[in-house]
Every structure is written in structure tokens, then in C-alpha cells.
CSV table of C-alpha atoms in Angstrom, one decimal:
chain,number,residue,atom,x,y,z
H,1,ARG,CA,9.6,-36.2,12.7
H,2,PHE,CA,11.9,-34.2,14.7
H,3,TYR,CA,15.7,-33.9,14.8
H,4,MET,CA,16.0,-36.0,18.2
H,5,ASN,CA,17.0,-39.9,18.4
H,6,GLU,CA,14.1,-41.9,17.6
H,7,ASN,CA,13.6,-42.6,21.3
H,8,ILE,CA,13.8,-39.0,22.5
H,9,PHE,CA,14.3,-40.1,26.2
H,10,PRO,CA,16.8,-39.4,27.4
H,11,ASN,CA,18.9,-38.0,24.6
H,12,ILE,CA,17.9,-34.6,23.2
H,13,ASP,CA,19.8,-32.7,20.1
H,14,ILE,CA,19.1,-29.3,19.1
H,15,LEU,CA,19.4,-28.2,15.6
H,16,PHE,CA,21.1,-24.6,15.6
H,17,LEU,CA,20.4,-22.6,12.6
H,18,ASN,CA,22.0,-19.3,12.2
H,19,GLU,CA,21.0,-16.8,9.7
H,20,LYS,CA,23.4,-18.0,6.7
H,21,ASP,CA,21.7,-21.3,7.3
H,22,LEU,CA,18.2,-20.1,7.1
H,23,ILE,CA,19.1,-18.4,3.6
H,24,LYS,CA,20.3,-21.8,2.4
H,25,CYS,CA,17.2,-23.5,3.7
H,26,GLY,CA,15.1,-20.9,1.6
H,27,VAL,CA,13.6,-18.3,4.0
H,28,LYS,CA,13.8,-15.6,1.4
H,29,ASN,CA,11.4,-17.3,-1.0
H,30,MET,CA,8.3,-15.4,-0.9
H,31,LYS,CA,6.5,-17.4,-3.0
H,32,ASN,CA,6.5,-20.3,-0.5
H,33,CYS,CA,6.3,-18.0,2.3
H,34,ILE,CA,2.8,-16.9,1.2
H,35,ASP,CA,1.9,-20.4,0.4
H,36,VAL,CA,2.8,-21.5,4.2
H,37,MET,CA,1.1,-18.4,5.3
H,38,GLU,CA,-2.2,-19.8,3.3
H,39,LYS,CA,-2.0,-23.2,5.2
H,40,HIS,CA,-1.2,-21.2,8.4
H,41,PHE,CA,-4.9,-19.2,8.2
H,42,SER,CA,-6.6,-21.9,7.3
H,43,LEU,CA,-5.6,-23.7,10.4
H,44,ILE,CA,-6.2,-20.4,12.0
H,45,GLY,CA,-9.7,-20.3,10.5
H,46,ASN,CA,-10.5,-23.8,11.9
H,47,GLY,CA,-9.3,-23.0,15.3
H,48,ASP,CA,-6.3,-25.6,15.2
H,49,TYR,CA,-3.8,-23.2,17.0
H,50,ARG,CA,-3.0,-21.5,20.5
H,51,MET,CA,-1.0,-18.4,21.4
H,52,GLY,CA,-0.2,-17.2,25.0
H,53,GLY,CA,-3.1,-15.8,27.6
H,54,ALA,CA,-6.0,-17.1,29.2
H,55,ASN,CA,-8.0,-16.6,25.7
H,56,GLY,CA,-5.2,-18.2,23.8
H,57,ASN,CA,-4.9,-15.2,21.4
H,58,GLU,CA,-2.4,-13.0,22.9
H,59,HIS,CA,0.0,-11.6,20.9
H,60,GLY,CA,2.8,-11.8,23.3
H,61,LEU,CA,4.2,-11.0,26.8
H,62,LYS,CA,6.1,-7.6,26.7
H,63,MET,CA,8.7,-6.4,29.2
H,64,SER,CA,8.9,-2.5,29.1
H,65,PHE,CA,11.0,-0.2,31.6
H,66,PRO,CA,9.9,2.9,33.6
H,67,GLU,CA,10.6,6.3,32.7
H,68,SER,CA,13.0,6.9,35.8
H,69,SER,CA,14.4,4.8,38.7
H,70,PRO,CA,16.2,5.0,42.1
H,71,ILE,CA,18.2,2.2,41.3
H,72,LYS,CA,21.7,2.7,39.7
H,73,ASN,CA,22.2,1.3,36.3
H,74,PHE,CA,18.5,0.5,35.9
H,75,PRO,CA,17.2,0.3,32.3
H,76,LEU,CA,15.1,3.1,31.3
H,77,ASN,CA,12.3,3.5,28.8
H,78,GLY,CA,13.5,4.6,25.2
H,79,PRO,CA,12.1,4.8,21.6
H,80,ASP,CA,10.8,1.0,20.9
H,81,TYR,CA,12.7,-0.4,23.9
H,82,ARG,CA,11.0,-3.7,24.8
H,83,PHE,CA,11.6,-7.3,25.4
H,84,MET,CA,9.2,-10.0,24.0
H,85,ALA,CA,8.1,-13.5,24.4
H,86,MET,CA,5.8,-14.9,22.0
H,87,PRO,CA,4.7,-18.5,22.8
H,88,ALA,CA,2.5,-20.2,20.1
H,89,TYR,CA,1.2,-23.9,18.8
H,90,LEU,CA,0.1,-24.4,15.5
H,91,GLY,CA,-1.6,-27.7,14.6
H,92,GLY,CA,-2.4,-29.8,11.2
H,93,GLU,CA,0.9,-30.6,9.2
H,94,PHE,CA,3.0,-28.3,11.5
H,95,HIS,CA,1.7,-29.9,14.8
H,96,THR,CA,4.4,-27.9,16.9
H,97,CYS,CA,5.1,-25.2,19.7
H,98,GLY,CA,7.5,-22.2,19.5
H,99,ILE,CA,8.5,-19.5,21.4
H,100,LYS,CA,9.9,-16.3,19.5
H,101,THR,CA,11.8,-13.7,21.4
H,102,TYR,CA,13.3,-10.3,21.0
H,103,GLY,CA,14.8,-7.4,22.2
H,104,SER,CA,14.1,-3.9,20.5
H,105,HIS,CA,15.8,-0.3,21.0
H,106,GLN,CA,15.8,2.3,18.5
H,107,THR,CA,19.4,2.9,19.3
H,108,ASN,CA,20.4,-0.7,18.0
H,109,ARG,CA,20.9,1.2,14.8
H,110,LEU,CA,23.7,3.2,15.9
H,111,LYS,CA,25.4,0.1,17.2
H,112,GLY,CA,25.0,-1.5,13.5
H,113,LEU,CA,22.3,-3.8,14.8
H,114,PRO,CA,19.0,-4.1,13.4
H,115,ARG,CA,16.1,-2.5,15.7
H,116,SER,CA,14.8,-5.8,16.9
H,117,VAL,CA,17.3,-8.9,17.3
H,118,LEU,CA,14.9,-12.0,17.2
H,119,MET,CA,15.4,-15.7,18.2
H,120,LEU,CA,12.9,-18.9,17.6
H,121,GLN,CA,12.9,-21.8,19.7
H,122,LEU,CA,10.9,-24.9,18.3
H,123,LEU,CA,9.2,-27.5,20.8
H,124,ASP,CA,7.9,-30.6,20.7
H,125,ALA,CA,4.1,-30.0,21.4
H,126,GLU,CA,3.8,-33.1,23.6
H,127,THR,CA,6.9,-33.2,26.0
H,128,GLY,CA,8.0,-29.4,25.5
H,129,ALA,CA,11.5,-31.1,24.3
H,130,PRO,CA,13.2,-28.4,22.2
H,131,TYR,CA,14.2,-29.6,18.6
H,132,ALA,CA,15.4,-26.2,17.1
H,133,TYR,CA,17.0,-22.9,17.8
H,134,MET,CA,17.2,-20.4,15.1
H,135,SER,CA,18.0,-16.7,14.0
H,136,ALA,CA,14.7,-15.3,13.7
H,137,ASN,CA,15.2,-11.9,12.0
H,138,LEU,CA,14.6,-12.9,8.3
H,139,ILE,CA,12.0,-15.4,9.5
H,140,SER,CA,10.0,-12.6,11.3
H,141,SER,CA,10.5,-9.8,8.3
H,142,MET,CA,9.4,-12.7,5.6
H,143,ARG,CA,6.2,-13.6,7.5
H,144,THR,CA,5.2,-10.0,8.1
H,145,GLY,CA,5.7,-9.2,4.4
H,146,ALA,CA,3.8,-12.8,3.5
H,147,VAL,CA,1.0,-11.9,5.6
H,148,PRO,CA,-0.1,-8.9,3.5
H,149,GLY,CA,0.8,-11.0,0.3
H,150,LEU,CA,-1.9,-13.5,1.4
H,151,GLY,CA,-4.3,-10.6,1.6
H,152,ILE,CA,-3.4,-9.5,-1.8
H,153,ARG,CA,-3.8,-12.9,-3.2
H,154,TYR,CA,-7.6,-13.1,-2.0
H,155,LEU,CA,-8.5,-9.2,-1.5
H,156,SER,CA,-6.8,-7.2,-4.3
H,157,ILE,CA,-8.6,-6.6,-7.7
H,158,LYS,CA,-7.4,-8.8,-10.4
H,159,GLU,CA,-4.9,-6.7,-12.3
H,160,PRO,CA,-3.5,-3.7,-10.0
H,161,LYS,CA,-1.3,-1.2,-11.7
H,162,ILE,CA,-0.3,1.2,-9.0
H,163,ALA,CA,0.9,0.3,-5.4
H,164,THR,CA,1.8,2.7,-2.5
H,165,ILE,CA,4.2,1.9,0.3
H,166,VAL,CA,4.3,4.1,3.0
H,167,GLY,CA,7.3,3.3,5.5
H,168,PRO,CA,9.8,1.9,3.3
H,169,GLY,CA,12.0,0.0,5.6
H,170,VAL,CA,12.2,-3.6,6.4
H,171,MET,CA,8.6,-4.2,6.6
H,172,GLY,CA,8.1,-2.1,3.5
H,173,ARG,CA,10.7,-4.0,1.6
H,174,THR,CA,8.8,-7.6,2.2
H,175,ALA,CA,5.4,-6.2,1.4
H,176,ALA,CA,6.9,-4.7,-1.8
H,177,LEU,CA,8.4,-8.3,-2.5
H,178,ALA,CA,4.9,-9.8,-1.8
H,179,ILE,CA,3.2,-7.4,-3.9
H,180,ALA,CA,5.7,-8.2,-7.0
H,181,THR,CA,5.4,-11.8,-6.3
H,182,GLU,CA,1.5,-12.1,-6.2
H,183,LYS,CA,0.9,-8.9,-8.6
H,184,PRO,CA,3.2,-8.9,-11.7
H,185,SER,CA,0.8,-6.3,-12.8
H,186,VAL,CA,2.0,-3.7,-10.8
H,187,THR,CA,4.5,-1.6,-12.3
H,188,THR,CA,4.3,1.8,-10.4
H,189,ILE,CA,5.3,1.9,-6.9
H,190,LYS,CA,4.3,5.2,-4.9
H,191,ILE,CA,6.5,5.7,-1.8
H,192,LYS,CA,6.3,7.7,1.1
H,193,GLY,CA,9.1,7.7,3.7
H,194,ARG,CA,10.9,9.9,6.5
H,195,SER,CA,14.2,10.0,4.7
H,196,GLU,CA,15.9,10.4,1.5
H,197,LYS,CA,18.3,7.3,2.5
H,198,GLY,CA,15.4,4.9,3.5
H,199,ILE,CA,13.8,5.8,0.5
H,200,ASN,CA,16.9,5.1,-2.2
H,201,GLU,CA,17.4,2.2,-0.2
H,202,PHE,CA,13.8,0.9,-0.7
H,203,ILE,CA,14.2,1.6,-4.5
H,204,ASP,CA,17.5,-0.1,-4.7
H,205,PHE,CA,16.1,-3.2,-3.3
H,206,CYS,CA,13.0,-3.4,-5.3
H,207,LYS,CA,15.3,-2.8,-8.4
H,208,GLU,CA,17.4,-5.9,-7.2
H,209,TYR,CA,14.5,-8.1,-6.1
H,210,CYS,CA,11.3,-6.8,-7.6
H,211,PRO,CA,12.4,-6.3,-11.4
H,212,THR,CA,8.3,-6.0,-12.3
H,213,PHE,CA,8.5,-2.6,-10.9
H,214,LYS,CA,9.3,0.2,-13.4
H,215,ASP,CA,8.4,3.2,-12.0
H,216,PHE,CA,9.0,4.8,-8.6
H,217,VAL,CA,7.4,7.8,-7.6
H,218,VAL,CA,8.3,9.5,-4.3
H,219,CYS,CA,5.5,11.5,-2.7
H,220,ASP,CA,5.6,14.3,0.2
H,221,SER,CA,2.4,13.4,1.6
H,222,ILE,CA,0.0,10.6,2.6
H,223,GLU,CA,-2.7,12.1,0.4
H,224,SER,CA,-0.6,12.2,-2.8
H,225,ALA,CA,0.5,8.7,-2.0
H,226,ALA,CA,-2.9,7.0,-1.7
H,227,LYS,CA,-4.6,8.8,-4.4
H,228,ASP,CA,-4.8,6.4,-7.5
H,229,SER,CA,-3.5,3.6,-5.9
H,230,ASP,CA,-4.8,-0.1,-6.1
H,231,ILE,CA,-2.8,-1.5,-2.9
H,232,ILE,CA,-2.1,1.1,-0.3
H,233,TYR,CA,0.6,-0.4,2.5
H,234,PHE,CA,1.6,1.0,5.9
H,235,GLY,CA,4.4,-0.3,7.6
H,236,THR,CA,5.5,2.8,9.6
H,237,THR,CA,6.8,2.6,13.4
H,238,ASN,CA,4.4,4.7,16.1
H,239,ALA,CA,5.3,8.1,15.9
H,240,ALA,CA,6.0,9.8,19.4
H,241,LYS,CA,2.4,11.5,19.6
H,242,TYR,CA,-0.3,9.7,18.5
H,243,GLU,CA,-1.6,12.5,16.5
H,244,ASP,CA,1.3,12.3,14.4
H,245,ASN,CA,0.6,9.0,13.2
H,246,PRO,CA,-0.5,8.6,9.4
H,247,PHE,CA,-4.0,9.4,8.6
H,248,LEU,CA,-5.8,8.1,5.8
H,249,LYS,CA,-8.9,10.0,4.8
H,250,ASP,CA,-11.9,8.2,2.8
H,251,GLU,CA,-11.9,10.5,0.0
H,252,TRP,CA,-8.1,9.8,-0.8
H,253,ILE,CA,-8.7,6.0,-1.4
H,254,LYS,CA,-9.6,4.9,-4.9
H,255,SER,CA,-12.6,2.4,-5.6
H,256,GLY,CA,-11.6,-0.6,-5.3
H,257,ALA,CA,-8.5,-0.4,-3.4
H,258,LEU,CA,-7.0,-2.8,-1.0
H,259,VAL,CA,-5.8,-0.8,2.3
H,260,ILE,CA,-3.1,-3.1,4.1
H,261,SER,CA,-1.7,-2.0,7.7
H,262,THR,CA,0.9,-3.9,9.7
H,263,SER,CA,1.6,-1.0,11.9
H,264,ALA,CA,0.6,2.4,12.7
H,265,LEU,CA,-2.4,3.8,10.8
H,266,LEU,CA,-5.6,6.0,11.9
H,267,MET,CA,-8.6,6.1,9.9
H,268,ASN,CA,-12.0,7.8,10.2
H,269,HIS,CA,-14.4,5.0,11.2
H,270,GLU,CA,-17.7,6.6,10.2
H,271,GLY,CA,-17.0,5.7,6.8
H,272,TRP,CA,-16.9,2.2,7.7
H,273,LYS,CA,-20.4,2.4,8.2
H,274,ASP,CA,-21.1,1.9,4.5
H,275,THR,CA,-20.5,-1.9,4.3
H,276,LYS,CA,-21.1,-1.8,0.5
H,277,LYS,CA,-18.2,0.5,0.3
H,278,PHE,CA,-16.0,-0.5,2.8
H,279,LYS,CA,-15.1,-4.2,3.9
H,280,LEU,CA,-13.0,-4.9,7.0
H,281,VAL,CA,-10.9,-7.9,7.0
H,282,SER,CA,-8.8,-9.1,9.9
H,283,ASP,CA,-6.1,-11.6,10.7
H,284,ASP,CA,-7.2,-12.5,14.0
H,285,TYR,CA,-10.0,-10.4,15.6
H,286,LYS,CA,-10.0,-11.9,19.0
H,287,MET,CA,-6.6,-10.9,19.7
H,288,TYR,CA,-7.5,-7.1,19.1
H,289,VAL,CA,-10.6,-8.1,21.6
H,290,GLY,CA,-8.2,-9.2,24.3
H,291,TRP,CA,-5.9,-6.1,24.1
H,292,GLY,CA,-9.3,-3.9,24.3
H,293,LYS,CA,-11.5,-5.9,26.7
H,294,GLY,CA,-12.3,-4.2,29.8
H,295,LYS,CA,-11.2,-0.5,28.5
H,296,PRO,CA,-13.8,2.1,27.2
H,297,ALA,CA,-13.7,3.0,23.6
H,298,PRO,CA,-11.6,4.3,21.8
H,299,THR,CA,-9.1,2.0,22.7
H,300,GLN,CA,-6.8,2.6,19.8
H,301,LYS,CA,-5.3,5.6,21.4
H,302,ASN,CA,-4.4,4.0,24.5
H,303,VAL,CA,-3.3,0.3,23.4
H,304,SER,CA,-2.1,0.5,20.0
H,305,THR,CA,-2.5,2.2,16.6
H,306,LEU,CA,-2.9,-1.3,14.7
H,307,ILE,CA,-5.9,-0.9,12.6
H,308,GLY,CA,-7.2,-4.0,14.1
H,309,MET,CA,-7.8,-1.7,17.2
H,310,ALA,CA,-9.7,0.7,15.4
H,311,PHE,CA,-12.0,-2.3,14.0
H,312,TYR,CA,-12.7,-3.1,17.9
H,313,ASP,CA,-13.5,0.4,18.7
H,314,ALA,CA,-15.7,0.6,15.7
H,315,VAL,CA,-17.6,-2.5,17.0
H,316,VAL,CA,-17.7,-1.2,20.7
H,317,GLU,CA,-19.1,2.4,19.3
H,318,GLY,CA,-21.9,0.8,17.2
H,319,ILE,CA,-20.4,1.9,14.3
H,320,VAL,CA,-20.0,-1.4,12.4
H,321,LYS,CA,-21.2,-4.9,13.8
H,322,GLU,CA,-18.8,-7.7,14.7
H,323,SER,CA,-20.8,-9.7,12.0
H,324,ASP,CA,-19.4,-7.4,9.6
H,325,LEU,CA,-16.2,-8.2,10.1
H,326,VAL,CA,-14.3,-11.1,8.0
H,327,GLU,CA,-11.6,-13.1,9.1
H,328,ILE,CA,-8.8,-13.9,6.2
H,329,GLY,CA,-8.9,-17.6,7.7
H,330,ASP,CA,-12.6,-17.5,6.8
H,331,ILE,CA,-11.8,-16.4,3.4
H,332,VAL,CA,-9.1,-19.0,2.9
H,333,ASN,CA,-11.3,-21.6,3.9
H,334,ASN,CA,-14.4,-20.5,1.4
H,335,LYS,CA,-16.5,-19.8,4.3
H,336,LYS,CA,-16.9,-16.1,3.7
H,337,GLN,CA,-16.6,-14.0,0.3
H,338,ALA,CA,-13.4,-12.0,-0.2
H,339,ARG,CA,-14.6,-8.8,-2.2
H,340,ASP,CA,-18.4,-8.1,-2.9
H,341,SER,CA,-17.3,-5.6,-6.1
H,342,ASP,CA,-14.5,-4.5,-8.1
H,343,GLU,CA,-15.6,-1.1,-6.6
H,344,GLN,CA,-15.5,-1.9,-2.6
H,345,ILE,CA,-12.7,-0.5,-0.6
H,346,ILE,CA,-11.0,-3.8,1.4
H,347,VAL,CA,-9.1,-2.5,4.9
H,348,TYR,CA,-6.7,-5.5,5.9
H,349,ALA,CA,-5.6,-5.5,9.7
H,350,VAL,CA,-2.2,-7.4,10.2
H,351,GLY,CA,-1.5,-7.3,13.9
H,352,GLY,CA,1.3,-10.1,13.9
H,353,MET,CA,0.8,-13.6,15.2
H,354,PRO,CA,3.5,-15.9,16.9
H,355,THR,CA,1.8,-18.8,15.0
H,356,GLU,CA,3.1,-17.3,11.7
H,357,ASP,CA,6.7,-17.5,13.1
H,358,VAL,CA,6.1,-21.1,13.9
H,359,ALA,CA,4.8,-21.8,10.5
H,360,TRP,CA,7.7,-20.5,8.6
H,361,GLY,CA,10.5,-21.6,11.0
H,362,ARG,CA,8.8,-25.2,10.8
H,363,PHE,CA,9.1,-25.1,7.0
H,364,CYS,CA,12.9,-23.8,7.1
H,365,TYR,CA,13.7,-26.7,9.8
H,366,ASP,CA,12.1,-29.2,7.5
H,367,SER,CA,14.4,-27.7,4.5
H,368,ALA,CA,17.2,-28.0,6.9
H,369,ILE,CA,16.8,-31.4,7.7
H,370,LYS,CA,16.3,-32.4,3.9
H,371,ASN,CA,19.3,-30.8,2.9
H,372,ASN,CA,21.6,-31.5,5.8
H,373,ILE,CA,21.9,-27.7,7.1
H,374,GLY,CA,22.7,-26.4,10.4
H,375,THR,CA,24.6,-27.3,13.5
H,376,LYS,CA,23.9,-30.2,15.7
H,377,LEU,CA,23.9,-29.2,19.6
H,378,ASN,CA,23.4,-31.9,22.3
H,379,LEU,CA,21.1,-30.6,25.3
H,380,TRP,CA,22.1,-33.9,27.3
H,381,ASN,CA,22.5,-37.6,27.0
H,382,SER,CA,20.9,-38.0,29.9
H,383,PRO,CA,19.2,-35.1,32.3
H,384,GLU,CA,21.3,-34.9,35.7
H,385,TRP,CA,18.1,-34.5,37.6
H,386,SER,CA,14.7,-35.9,36.4
């Protein structure tokens, strides 16, 4: 099943896929990506996966840099400056390991680069032998939109009309693509962004890829963007100051709305006490517990502005019970109910899991093998030392 000789020892070949190869493989097909994420979260719900760390639920290992150093030319901290290694195993039909790596720095954009440059390596789950190495920017962008898309598939009201995008960057674009894919009933998109250029680029993207969107409304506040919207998506990067991150008040949220956050979002935890009014759905609550374990609440301010960390804080503070939280995998597997009523507001936490990259990367790899796409690289015919 892997791109190796039948007898994988001692010869090992690796399939290299660049970004153009991945486009030929269908990496930009949002419908397929959401379908793969559905299979992925079914496996997550059944425990057929593993990520890093002792608890098997770590997002990844981050290397960052100090504010100052006496060493000449030593890298110093900057906005979004970090390196990440994100290992994962995903079972079922995928049955493979993978490691996504990336380097990130806001100044990359001044050099004509994306903020983050990503790669994905796929490994045989038993031997650890690599069988694929591929560009991962599009893989990561698409799965980041498809996980909200899966939430829209299961958690949104049946016929939403208005959707909001707060943060119309790459994450916002793929979220918009997911909305258009899952809910063609959405014809109005409300946008809250930081720059006119970014907003215009987002609208141009939607006009090209999301023809069901007919009206675009640019908003100057979170309140005006959120009001009357059936789907509210947050995809903004962290602000320099915690207090400057987007804050969504309960009274701005329409009954029956679905609130999705893949990044920075602050909300009033107290409102979640009313479980008839609010339902909290997580991609992988154990990941947030791992980040917050051993730290006094509120941890969100000190650890992450992800809404999943707010879920954890709400549990630690006794505002909600852990049993009140619902995992999207349990909904996919019909173990838990999606929404209790058309009036219930659902808050969906998306933190990002390397298992998602493994799933979508494996799909693209299988497409490459089927269609003879990519470049074969020989690791060795036989190892020099073994």
C-alpha cells in the first residue's frame, strides 16, 4: 500500500509531492476534504489515533526564541516567530504516521513568503520508514477550513442565510469555501478585517470560488459583524495584547447561531451555564486539558486564546461540567446529539490536530499513486550501516 518495493528492506523509495503536484492530486477539493475529516473524527471519537506527549494529545512541540541573547546573531523573538514539529498516528483505513513541520514569522510576508512554510512527512506505522514527503501549506489550509466545514455539516441550522468571517485571511478563505460547500443557502457574507486590502482579496476569492455568495457586507465592529448571522467564524491571529483579541458578547449572538473559532476568540464564560441556550462542542477536549493541566484557571490568558482553552477554564471554574462538553467525533459516530433545538447557540472549538494533516496528506498521496503524480526519490538501496 506504500510507495516502496514489495520487500521494503533494504530499498526505500520516497514520493515527493510539490505544491503543483498536490493541486493535481485534488488538494483544493473542499467537499472531499470535509468527507475525509468526517472519517478522521470518527476515528478520533473511537480513540484510534495518537499525537505527541505522554497523554497522546499534544498539538505539537514548539521551539520559540528569547527576547534577548548575549550570543551574536542568535535568533530573537518576533511576531508569530516559532518552529513546530507535530507528530501523529491515525488508524483505520489511513493506518499511518506523519510529522508536519513548519517555521513561522510575520516578516516572511515582506520576503514574498507565507507567514508559515510547512512540510509533511508520511511514515510507515510499523517500521518508521518514510514513504512520502510533501508541501503542506495547502494541506494545512484546506484541513483548517474543512474541520469548521464538518462542524457546519453537523451543527448548523438547516438553512442558514447569513455567515460572518472575522479575519479574512487564508483561514477565513478556506472557511468561506467550506460554508459555500456545505450550505449553499448562505448568500450573504459579513466581513470584519483589519485592512482594506485583505478584505478586498477575500471578496475576490469568494467571487471566484464561492459563487453562491451574492452579497458582501463589510463591518467595522465585532458586534455589527455578529448580529443576525447564522454562522460566525473567527480566524484572526493573536493580538499583541490579550485584551485586544476579538471579544464576542452573548447578546450579539442570534438564537440558533453556530460560533466557530480556529484561533483567537474571547467570550463570557458565565453565559455557558445555561446549557439549553448554549452547547459547547470541541474537536479534542483532551488536547486543551493537556495544555491547562497543573495551571490555575483562568489558563486561557496565559496559555492560548483558543476557545477550547476557555472551555477548560469554564470546567475548572465550575461554570460548566465536563460532561456538558460534546466532542465532534461523538456526534459523527452518533454517540451524542448535535443540537438540541433550532434556538440553541453552539460554540465549536477548533484547535488544529496533526492527525488532520495525516488524513488529508494520505488522501493526496493515494491520489498521486493512482494518477502517477510526483517524483520518486531513493533514500537508499541498502543502508550503509544497519
